[in-house]
């Protein structure tokens, strides 16, 4: 029997489970990818359906809505003096505002009663401006005020400037009478703040043009309507900033006052308001700046002042006159801005200076008050102190110089400016406008709603759907799409400029110190002023409005982006540098992504600013909705169309604002 003997060998090894094959990572679908897909589908359908269902409307054509609005206007005009709502409501409000404005004009700008001149002449106004500036700010600002007001007279625009100042002061006085109490209420009550905030958002979203048309329906064309429009436009900043100031007072301070037996009224008057005074004054500053901007625009409804001079010059393409009047508006804006800005920090600045004259301040102010009173008396009594001397030759020389520069630019720079204009117009604006105006209305609406849902969520999508439906109902879909195209193209260019300069400022403290004062000064100027130099360079075209809108909106976008980049933690930037990242990689991979919420906010503000300026550009050939509004003021049969155009502008503004604000909230979460 044979026995099998196993040969010794290696012990059997247990088999180990093989690792599973690598699974390819699933690529997450991002919001930009969905937006890109929507745009691709839009382009494909545009190629198939181009020119169909575009809802175009000729400039002279009216819809049933426009005719109905014309009938409403005619009916209101016919029953203005018999309808109780007007007899005891709108007419009385108009009378009160008109009397206030007339009173201020009689004081400083218009002949008063039997007098051929106002009650206070130029010398008294200059003296009062200097004294008030010194009392609320400091002597440097007082010198600026005296020099600025004197320059207005040298320009030959004294009466026009005083009319503008009278309108501004009247509107600011009325606005603050209810804005400050509302702001205090909103600051004390969270519920009141929740109620007020949506209205403030809506009012600040609306471009200045939009306030004018509906108010003329109830208050007629003239100074009263202009003042009321200015009040409505200028009040929100004061309400919002006052509420913020009240809420910013430390709760421990309020509790300490309450523990000592202070009533709510005493806490408000002795604690909350004194501690928030500086911020409240900044709110007043913003109200004054908004009022001045609105007063100049209100020239379209026959408001007197510098705005009327600018409008008439723009309509006749008189660049020299427009520049001279625009310069006067800028001077007035700078003076008012510096006075109120310095007033907000006067006490603190005085303490830091340690001037030995501080203890004599009351005596010096009393002496200065006597001097100002003497100047007022002289200007009331003597012709030489009442009527500004000179023939305005300085203004004539400024206008002539502006005309000469315009002629030189058109003769020598036309190749460069026309090339730049044609490149942007043909390469960017025309294709985008064609896409919007030649696509079926429902396709554009669906694309806008889809983008709104992706970027802002379902609420933004619902808001956009409502705005699209109402925009169709206005009968101005095609003009709305033309305005939309100009607005979006200008906003893209604003953001490009904002990112470049904002990142530069955010990364360099020196650059920020050099550039920020220029940006602050640019934000002081009313929108009208921006049209003048670009009218000289590019003529009366829609491109003029786009460039002016870019320059008008860029400062706010640049500052927001710069602040966002600056808030990126230095440790994060240092960590990226230590890993070998170069400057470009730090900017694109670290700072801009971490400042994404600031970029979204800058886009929101840029859109709103651009929309308001593109609409104003209707005065210089921008056409579309801006032209419809202007034509509605000047041609009675187009009033209803102009009113509908104002509604269309509001709808675009609300749509832009809701989408970008919702996107900002989703980005920050």
XYZ file of C-alpha atoms in Angstrom:
669
model
C 0.000 0.000 0.000
C 1.433 3.218 -1.045
C 1.207 6.113 1.311
C 1.188 9.533 -0.236
C 3.380 11.858 1.580
C 2.716 15.607 1.043
C 5.705 17.620 0.285
C 6.360 20.363 2.686
C 5.606 23.785 1.201
C 4.607 27.285 2.054
C 1.603 27.586 4.288
C -1.540 28.521 2.417
C -2.180 32.266 2.556
C -5.711 33.526 3.139
C -7.057 35.609 0.267
C -7.670 39.242 1.120
C -10.631 41.087 -0.408
C -9.580 43.264 -3.300
C -10.348 46.963 -2.900
C -13.331 48.139 -4.925
C -12.541 50.013 -8.094
C -12.408 53.764 -7.651
C -15.714 55.513 -8.180
C -15.601 58.593 -10.347
C -16.627 61.643 -8.322
C -20.080 62.949 -9.099
C -19.826 66.494 -10.352
C -22.250 68.726 -8.535
C -24.465 70.902 -10.669
C -23.822 74.510 -9.683
C -26.010 77.556 -10.139
C -23.737 79.066 -12.828
C -24.059 75.834 -14.811
C -27.870 76.001 -14.665
C -27.845 79.663 -15.698
C -25.562 78.784 -18.615
C -27.952 76.002 -19.657
C -30.888 78.444 -19.584
C -28.960 80.881 -21.790
C -28.056 78.131 -24.267
C -31.696 77.037 -24.587
C -32.692 80.683 -24.999
C -30.183 81.180 -27.830
C -31.321 78.030 -29.621
C -34.987 79.017 -29.467
C -34.101 82.580 -30.461
C -32.532 81.299 -33.680
C -35.775 79.473 -34.503
C -38.364 82.032 -33.336
C -36.619 85.337 -34.006
C -38.972 88.248 -34.731
C -42.160 86.515 -33.577
C -44.439 87.802 -30.795
C -42.084 90.640 -29.841
C -44.877 93.042 -28.771
C -43.202 96.003 -30.485
C -44.945 99.398 -30.403
C -44.155 102.478 -32.488
C -43.203 105.727 -30.745
C -46.490 107.445 -31.603
C -48.752 104.436 -31.028
C -50.878 104.013 -27.915
C -52.479 101.008 -26.282
C -55.856 100.868 -24.563
C -54.085 101.317 -21.206
C -52.357 104.477 -22.421
C -55.634 105.930 -23.717
C -57.360 105.065 -20.448
C -54.615 106.850 -18.489
C -55.031 109.867 -20.764
C -58.778 109.825 -20.027
C -58.059 109.591 -16.286
C -55.753 112.593 -16.539
C -58.377 114.577 -18.447
C -61.084 113.583 -15.982
C -58.990 114.606 -12.987
C -58.215 117.930 -14.639
C -61.891 118.574 -15.300
C -62.991 117.718 -11.743
C -60.011 119.041 -9.799
C -61.969 121.940 -8.335
C -65.164 120.016 -7.611
C -64.120 116.608 -6.340
C -63.998 116.550 -2.494
C -60.854 114.407 -2.567
C -59.052 117.224 -4.338
C -60.859 120.125 -2.705
C -60.054 119.001 0.832
C -57.089 116.734 0.180
C -54.625 117.095 -2.661
C -55.372 120.765 -3.337
C -54.848 121.651 0.325
C -51.549 119.734 0.469
C -50.453 121.476 -2.702
C -51.418 124.858 -1.259
C -49.435 124.289 1.964
C -46.331 123.124 0.104
C -46.665 125.920 -2.439
C -46.918 128.535 0.325
C -43.841 127.127 2.068
C -41.850 127.148 -1.158
C -43.032 130.642 -2.051
C -42.045 131.885 1.415
C -38.494 130.506 1.089
C -38.197 131.818 -2.466
C -39.354 135.269 -1.331
C -36.603 135.193 1.272
C -33.631 134.353 -0.939
C -34.424 133.995 -4.644
C -37.575 135.651 -6.060
C -38.970 139.218 -5.891
C -41.059 139.570 -2.757
C -44.279 141.575 -2.822
C -43.583 145.077 -4.108
C -39.837 144.554 -3.867
C -37.988 143.876 -7.149
C -35.584 141.650 -5.215
C -35.926 139.009 -2.488
C -35.989 139.916 1.191
C -32.387 138.763 1.692
C -29.928 139.650 -1.055
C -26.717 137.966 -2.064
C -24.555 139.507 0.663
C -26.942 138.391 3.389
C -27.204 134.861 1.961
C -23.415 134.542 1.742
C -23.076 135.877 5.295
C -25.700 133.466 6.624
C -24.128 130.536 4.757
C -20.740 131.305 6.272
C -22.107 131.827 9.774
C -24.269 128.676 9.814
C -21.378 126.629 8.419
C -19.069 127.939 11.115
C -21.655 127.357 13.865
C -22.425 123.729 12.946
C -19.008 122.780 11.519
C -15.783 124.805 11.586
C -14.119 127.850 10.084
C -12.601 125.917 7.158
C -16.031 124.730 6.041
C -17.337 128.272 6.545
C -14.698 129.597 4.144
C -15.659 126.884 1.648
C -19.337 127.874 1.918
C -18.580 131.574 1.407
C -16.311 130.847 -1.560
C -18.790 128.387 -3.076
C -21.804 130.704 -2.841
C -19.783 133.617 -4.172
C -18.714 131.489 -7.127
C -22.371 130.768 -7.937
C -22.905 134.499 -8.359
C -19.767 134.924 -10.453
C -21.142 132.275 -12.812
C -24.152 134.485 -13.486
C -26.454 131.872 -11.940
C -27.289 133.455 -8.589
C -31.078 133.451 -8.898
C -31.163 129.951 -10.437
C -28.910 128.681 -7.646
C -31.080 130.258 -4.959
C -34.211 128.730 -6.525
C -32.530 125.332 -6.334
C -31.487 125.988 -2.723
C -35.027 127.127 -1.825
C -36.539 123.947 -3.287
C -33.964 121.798 -1.528
C -34.393 123.464 1.882
C -38.200 123.336 1.665
C -38.201 119.646 0.748
C -35.629 118.726 3.399
C -37.563 120.604 6.100
C -40.808 118.765 5.278
C -39.029 115.414 4.875
C -37.320 115.661 8.265
C -40.552 116.653 10.017
C -41.864 113.120 9.564
C -38.677 111.182 8.701
C -36.987 111.683 12.073
C -40.054 110.627 14.149
C -40.613 107.625 11.855
C -36.953 106.684 12.181
C -37.111 106.917 15.969
C -40.268 104.781 15.993
C -38.664 102.171 13.739
C -35.567 102.193 15.947
C -37.540 101.651 19.135
C -40.014 99.082 17.788
C -38.842 95.979 15.870
C -42.398 95.515 14.613
C -42.502 99.048 13.234
C -39.123 98.472 11.620
C -40.443 95.352 9.878
C -43.430 97.334 8.597
C -41.420 100.324 7.386
C -38.454 98.513 5.797
C -40.251 97.097 2.706
C -41.634 100.547 1.882
C -38.196 102.124 2.250
C -36.652 99.432 0.049
C -39.283 100.057 -2.608
C -38.911 103.844 -2.469
C -35.122 103.668 -2.745
C -35.347 101.199 -5.626
C -37.425 103.557 -7.767
C -35.396 105.827 -10.093
C -35.922 109.560 -9.682
C -37.838 109.878 -12.957
C -40.601 107.627 -11.727
C -41.775 109.931 -8.933
C -42.610 112.782 -11.277
C -45.384 111.536 -13.576
C -47.895 110.236 -10.993
C -47.446 113.286 -8.768
C -48.273 115.672 -11.611
C -51.539 113.761 -11.952
C -52.593 114.891 -8.462
C -50.595 118.087 -7.837
C -50.136 119.537 -11.354
C -46.847 120.597 -12.903
C -44.796 123.121 -10.939
C -42.785 123.758 -7.818
C -45.269 122.113 -5.431
C -45.162 118.779 -7.278
C -41.377 119.028 -7.465
C -41.159 119.636 -3.715
C -43.498 116.747 -2.891
C -41.587 114.409 -5.209
C -38.358 115.491 -3.539
C -39.810 114.891 -0.074
C -40.862 111.350 -0.994
C -37.502 110.578 -2.597
C -35.322 112.175 0.087
C -37.077 110.907 3.236
C -36.054 107.186 3.197
C -32.333 107.743 3.977
C -33.192 109.807 7.068
C -35.742 107.229 8.277
C -33.421 104.281 7.740
C -30.287 105.884 9.223
C -32.155 107.321 12.235
C -33.618 103.888 13.005
C -30.152 102.354 12.728
C -28.717 105.025 15.043
C -31.351 104.386 17.714
C -30.828 100.610 17.533
C -27.052 101.048 17.776
C -27.163 102.662 21.234
C -25.873 100.027 23.718
C -28.715 98.292 25.565
C -26.749 98.507 28.829
C -26.840 102.301 28.662
C -30.614 102.326 28.195
C -31.042 99.808 31.028
C -28.879 101.929 33.306
C -31.048 104.963 32.601
C -34.201 102.935 33.269
C -32.778 101.612 36.549
C -32.267 105.202 37.695
C -35.961 105.886 37.188
C -35.911 107.466 33.742
C -39.200 107.240 31.826
C -39.304 106.173 28.167
C -39.581 109.816 27.141
C -36.579 110.772 29.277
C -34.560 107.830 27.957
C -35.325 108.940 24.421
C -34.545 112.623 24.945
C -31.627 112.285 27.387
C -29.949 109.046 26.235
C -30.964 107.662 22.838
C -31.084 110.853 20.767
C -27.925 112.475 22.225
C -25.909 109.256 21.776
C -27.149 108.777 18.201
C -26.834 112.446 17.196
C -23.795 111.965 14.977
C -25.393 109.177 12.953
C -28.685 111.073 12.684
C -26.822 114.076 11.243
C -25.286 111.745 8.653
C -28.825 110.709 7.749
C -29.711 114.373 7.293
C -26.675 114.683 5.026
C -27.951 111.847 2.828
C -31.419 113.419 2.744
C -29.977 116.754 1.583
C -27.940 115.062 -1.152
C -30.946 113.074 -2.335
C -33.091 116.217 -2.301
C -30.596 118.164 -4.394
C -30.415 115.334 -6.935
C -34.213 115.160 -7.155
C -34.667 118.922 -7.394
C -32.505 119.050 -10.508
C -34.413 116.170 -12.130
C -37.714 117.833 -11.206
C -36.972 120.517 -13.793
C -38.822 118.166 -16.146
C -42.062 119.169 -14.375
C -41.249 122.877 -14.467
C -39.353 123.144 -11.183
C -37.292 126.363 -11.176
C -33.554 126.490 -10.677
C -30.355 125.090 -12.097
C -32.019 121.880 -13.227
C -34.181 123.759 -15.717
C -31.083 125.402 -17.184
C -29.394 122.016 -17.573
C -32.463 120.377 -19.140
C -32.944 123.157 -21.670
C -29.244 123.086 -22.562
C -29.211 119.306 -22.949
C -32.278 119.355 -25.167
C -30.647 121.958 -27.414
C -27.225 120.219 -27.195
C -25.686 123.414 -25.740
C -22.754 121.801 -23.941
C -21.251 125.075 -22.673
C -24.390 126.268 -20.890
C -25.073 122.778 -19.548
C -21.524 122.529 -18.212
C -21.687 125.917 -16.489
C -25.002 125.078 -14.799
C -23.821 121.556 -13.998
C -20.718 122.995 -12.355
C -22.943 125.210 -10.197
C -24.912 122.134 -9.084
C -21.659 120.376 -8.188
C -20.432 123.396 -6.184
C -23.689 123.565 -4.249
C -23.623 119.816 -3.630
C -20.036 119.950 -2.333
C -20.814 122.844 0.016
C -23.954 121.205 1.443
C -22.187 117.866 1.771
C -19.131 119.263 3.537
C -21.217 121.356 5.950
C -23.413 118.444 7.068
C -20.559 115.925 7.100
C -18.391 118.189 9.248
C -21.374 118.949 11.499
C -21.745 115.270 12.398
C -18.284 115.157 13.959
C -17.770 118.780 14.979
C -17.715 118.313 18.758
C -15.314 115.375 18.642
C -13.040 117.096 16.120
C -12.963 120.231 18.296
C -11.970 118.228 21.373
C -9.167 116.504 19.486
C -7.825 119.795 18.159
C -7.390 121.211 21.663
C -7.718 124.764 20.344
C -7.467 127.465 23.049
C -10.330 129.299 21.307
C -12.819 126.632 22.346
C -13.623 128.367 25.621
C -14.364 131.551 23.664
C -16.554 129.775 21.097
C -19.863 131.073 22.449
C -18.644 134.646 22.499
C -17.209 134.323 18.986
C -20.468 132.808 17.722
C -22.414 135.681 19.245
C -20.111 138.187 17.520
C -20.420 136.261 14.258
C -24.204 136.307 14.612
C -24.134 140.085 14.910
C -21.996 140.357 11.738
C -24.363 138.037 9.849
C -27.358 140.076 10.997
C -25.694 143.286 9.763
C -25.041 141.682 6.365
C -28.664 140.565 6.151
C -29.810 144.101 6.967
C -27.528 145.614 4.332
C -28.720 143.129 1.703
C -32.335 143.929 2.565
C -31.832 147.691 2.441
C -29.248 148.516 -0.226
C -29.256 147.515 -3.883
C -25.492 146.970 -4.047
C -25.758 144.354 -1.297
C -28.957 142.807 -2.650
C -28.175 142.259 -6.336
C -25.058 140.275 -7.096
C -22.515 142.572 -8.765
C -21.024 141.792 -12.132
C -22.400 140.473 -15.389
C -21.650 136.778 -14.944
C -18.611 136.928 -17.196
C -17.005 134.072 -15.284
C -19.891 131.816 -16.276
C -19.696 132.999 -19.882
C -15.980 132.234 -19.953
C -16.607 128.775 -18.461
C -19.307 128.049 -21.053
C -17.075 129.282 -23.874
C -14.167 127.160 -22.619
C -16.453 124.119 -22.450
C -17.650 124.755 -25.998
C -14.054 125.142 -27.185
C -13.041 121.883 -25.507
C -16.065 120.173 -27.041
C -15.173 121.427 -30.510
C -11.547 120.370 -30.070
C -12.567 116.936 -28.823
C -14.973 116.424 -31.702
C -12.345 117.530 -34.228
C -9.375 115.647 -32.800
C -10.745 112.747 -30.774
C -13.691 111.730 -32.905
C -11.768 108.797 -34.365
C -10.959 107.457 -30.911
C -14.342 108.184 -29.309
C -16.340 106.965 -32.294
C -14.235 103.811 -32.484
C -14.752 103.102 -28.798
C -18.476 103.843 -29.090
C -18.899 101.634 -32.159
C -16.902 98.785 -30.612
C -19.099 98.646 -27.516
C -22.312 99.329 -29.428
C -21.749 96.819 -32.235
C -19.861 94.234 -30.242
C -21.906 94.135 -27.062
C -24.974 96.366 -26.949
C -26.584 95.664 -30.336
C -26.337 91.845 -30.132
C -27.721 91.792 -26.607
C -30.499 94.243 -27.436
C -31.405 92.169 -30.503
C -31.598 89.052 -28.347
C -33.993 90.781 -25.928
C -36.168 92.712 -28.377
C -36.377 90.114 -31.190
C -37.057 87.112 -28.966
C -40.696 86.197 -28.296
C -41.831 87.942 -25.142
C -42.729 84.679 -23.436
C -39.258 83.257 -24.135
C -37.540 86.258 -22.545
C -39.954 86.115 -19.617
C -39.362 82.395 -19.085
C -35.582 82.910 -19.190
C -35.755 85.777 -16.666
C -37.973 83.762 -14.321
C -35.687 80.739 -14.600
C -32.579 82.796 -13.840
C -34.372 84.443 -10.909
C -35.314 81.048 -9.424
C -31.759 79.735 -9.812
C -30.037 82.792 -8.355
C -32.561 83.994 -5.796
C -34.966 81.155 -5.071
C -38.698 80.662 -5.586
C -39.729 83.970 -4.028
C -37.498 85.880 -6.426
C -38.932 83.794 -9.261
C -42.513 84.628 -8.278
C -41.659 88.341 -8.015
C -40.033 88.224 -11.449
C -43.054 86.440 -12.941
C -45.371 89.148 -11.580
C -43.081 91.911 -12.890
C -42.878 90.274 -16.332
C -46.675 89.970 -16.504
C -47.205 93.588 -15.491
C -44.497 94.748 -17.897
C -46.392 93.076 -20.735
C -49.574 94.767 -19.521
C -47.983 98.240 -19.780
C -47.769 97.781 -23.552
C -44.099 98.813 -23.493
C -42.411 95.431 -23.572
C -40.078 96.283 -26.464
C -38.995 99.611 -24.934
C -38.553 97.838 -21.602
C -36.255 95.276 -23.218
C -34.224 98.060 -24.853
C -33.784 99.710 -21.451
C -32.985 96.306 -19.944
C -30.270 95.700 -22.535
C -28.594 99.059 -21.876
C -28.861 98.538 -18.120
C -27.335 95.057 -18.122
C -24.502 95.997 -20.503
C -23.654 99.044 -18.384
C -23.821 96.933 -15.209
C -21.395 94.364 -16.628
C -18.933 97.151 -17.435
C -19.478 98.702 -13.981
C -18.648 95.384 -12.316
C -15.516 94.931 -14.428
C -14.346 98.390 -13.417
C -15.467 97.784 -9.842
C -13.546 94.519 -9.501
C -10.323 95.973 -10.921
C -10.292 99.153 -8.830
C -12.016 97.587 -5.816
C -9.444 94.810 -5.511
C -6.639 97.329 -5.971
C -8.054 99.533 -3.215
C -8.796 96.582 -0.956
C -5.226 95.304 -1.210
C -3.484 98.674 -0.873
C -4.213 101.167 1.908
C -2.294 103.864 0.000
C -4.405 103.435 -3.126
C -7.542 103.500 -0.992
C -6.524 106.809 0.610
C -5.794 108.314 -2.813
C -8.851 107.051 -4.701
C -11.626 107.093 -2.083
C -11.942 110.922 -1.835
C -12.529 111.038 -5.591
C -15.205 108.350 -5.310
C -16.855 110.208 -2.418
C -16.904 113.423 -4.452
C -18.351 111.583 -7.463
C -21.242 110.277 -5.368
C -22.139 113.828 -4.341
C -22.892 114.938 -7.909
C -26.518 114.665 -9.119
C -27.148 112.384 -12.136
C -27.738 115.236 -14.595
C -24.159 116.409 -14.272
C -22.729 113.164 -15.637
C -24.462 113.577 -18.982
C -22.740 116.827 -19.908
C -19.104 115.764 -20.573
C -20.116 112.591 -22.368
C -22.584 114.505 -24.512
C -19.573 116.526 -25.667
C -17.539 113.389 -26.410
C -20.103 111.035 -27.917
C -23.002 113.212 -29.035
C -26.684 112.547 -28.383
C -26.754 108.741 -28.534
C -27.766 105.906 -26.232
C -24.052 105.203 -25.730
C -23.764 108.594 -23.995
C -26.312 107.447 -21.427
C -24.515 104.128 -20.941
C -21.105 105.726 -20.332
C -22.650 108.287 -17.975
C -24.397 105.441 -16.133
C -21.103 103.563 -15.768
C -19.335 106.590 -14.307
C -22.326 107.326 -12.054
C -22.662 103.774 -10.703
C -19.001 102.771 -10.535
C -18.074 104.618 -7.281
C -20.573 102.753 -5.115
C -19.628 99.369 -6.643
C -15.895 100.030 -6.264
C -16.241 101.010 -2.589
C -18.384 97.979 -1.732
C -15.953 95.583 -3.407
C -12.937 97.278 -1.807
C -14.515 96.944 1.639
C -15.363 93.297 0.929
C -11.801 92.459 -0.119
C -10.424 94.278 2.923
C -12.539 92.173 5.296
C -10.914 88.926 4.121
C -8.827 87.791 7.145
C -5.134 88.586 6.796
C -4.305 85.141 8.222
C -6.093 83.500 5.290
C -4.123 85.559 2.783
C -0.864 84.786 4.630
C -1.667 81.073 4.610
C -2.264 81.167 0.866
C 1.002 83.047 0.365
C 2.927 80.504 2.462
C 1.657 77.683 0.224
C 3.213 79.364 -2.807
C 0.206 81.176 -4.293
C 1.087 84.168 -6.431
C -0.817 87.453 -6.400
C -3.222 86.445 -9.176
C -4.065 83.179 -7.433
C -4.630 84.933 -4.094
C -7.032 87.386 -5.728
C -8.978 84.857 -7.798
C -8.872 81.846 -5.441
C -9.043 83.500 -2.024
C -10.072 87.153 -1.833
C -12.781 87.354 -4.492
C -14.465 84.059 -3.491
C -14.471 85.115 0.162
C -15.874 88.530 -0.821
C -18.666 86.950 -2.856
C -21.442 88.571 -0.803
C -19.850 92.000 -1.361
C -19.717 91.315 -5.100
C -23.417 90.438 -5.122
C -24.285 93.565 -3.133
C -22.186 95.675 -5.502
C -24.107 94.173 -8.421
C -27.391 95.058 -6.720
C -26.399 98.676 -6.129
C -24.773 98.970 -9.546
C -27.970 97.792 -11.262
C -30.150 100.278 -9.387
C -27.805 103.207 -10.032
C -27.363 102.262 -13.693
C -31.112 101.931 -14.257
C -31.792 105.386 -12.848
C -29.079 106.925 -15.015
C -29.989 105.055 -18.214
C -33.519 106.380 -17.829
C -32.268 109.951 -17.361
C -30.322 109.372 -20.572
C -33.641 109.674 -22.401
C -32.811 113.392 -22.517
C -29.757 112.788 -24.728
C -30.947 110.171 -27.185
C -31.059 107.007 -25.082
C -34.646 106.409 -26.192
C -36.787 103.570 -24.813
C -38.526 104.073 -21.449
C -36.641 107.251 -20.565
C -37.763 108.901 -23.785
C -41.346 107.752 -23.183
C -41.364 109.473 -19.771
C -39.891 112.723 -21.136
C -42.296 112.699 -24.098
C -45.190 112.198 -21.689
C -44.301 115.457 -19.923
C -43.936 117.469 -23.124
C -46.752 116.007 -25.282
C -50.194 115.799 -23.733
C -51.398 112.942 -25.938
C -48.477 110.796 -24.732
C -49.061 111.425 -21.015
C -50.622 108.008 -20.479
C -47.757 106.334 -22.275
C -45.257 108.221 -20.134
C -47.099 107.155 -16.984
C -47.020 103.519 -18.151
C -43.297 103.909 -18.888
C -42.762 105.052 -15.311
C -44.522 101.909 -14.087
C -42.349 99.794 -16.408
C -39.208 101.362 -14.932
C -40.446 100.549 -11.430
C -41.067 96.934 -12.454
C -37.545 96.587 -13.856
C -36.097 98.116 -10.697
C -38.089 95.844 -8.389
C -37.151 92.784 -10.450
C -33.446 93.649 -10.416
C -33.499 94.460 -6.718
C -35.308 91.320 -5.606
C -33.158 88.961 -7.675
C -29.847 90.453 -6.572
C -30.857 90.843 -2.918
C -32.071 87.247 -2.764
C -28.866 86.105 -4.456
C -26.841 88.080 -1.899
C -28.659 86.403 0.987
C -28.142 82.928 -0.496
C -24.469 83.711 -1.091
C -23.869 84.869 2.487
C -25.539 81.790 3.990
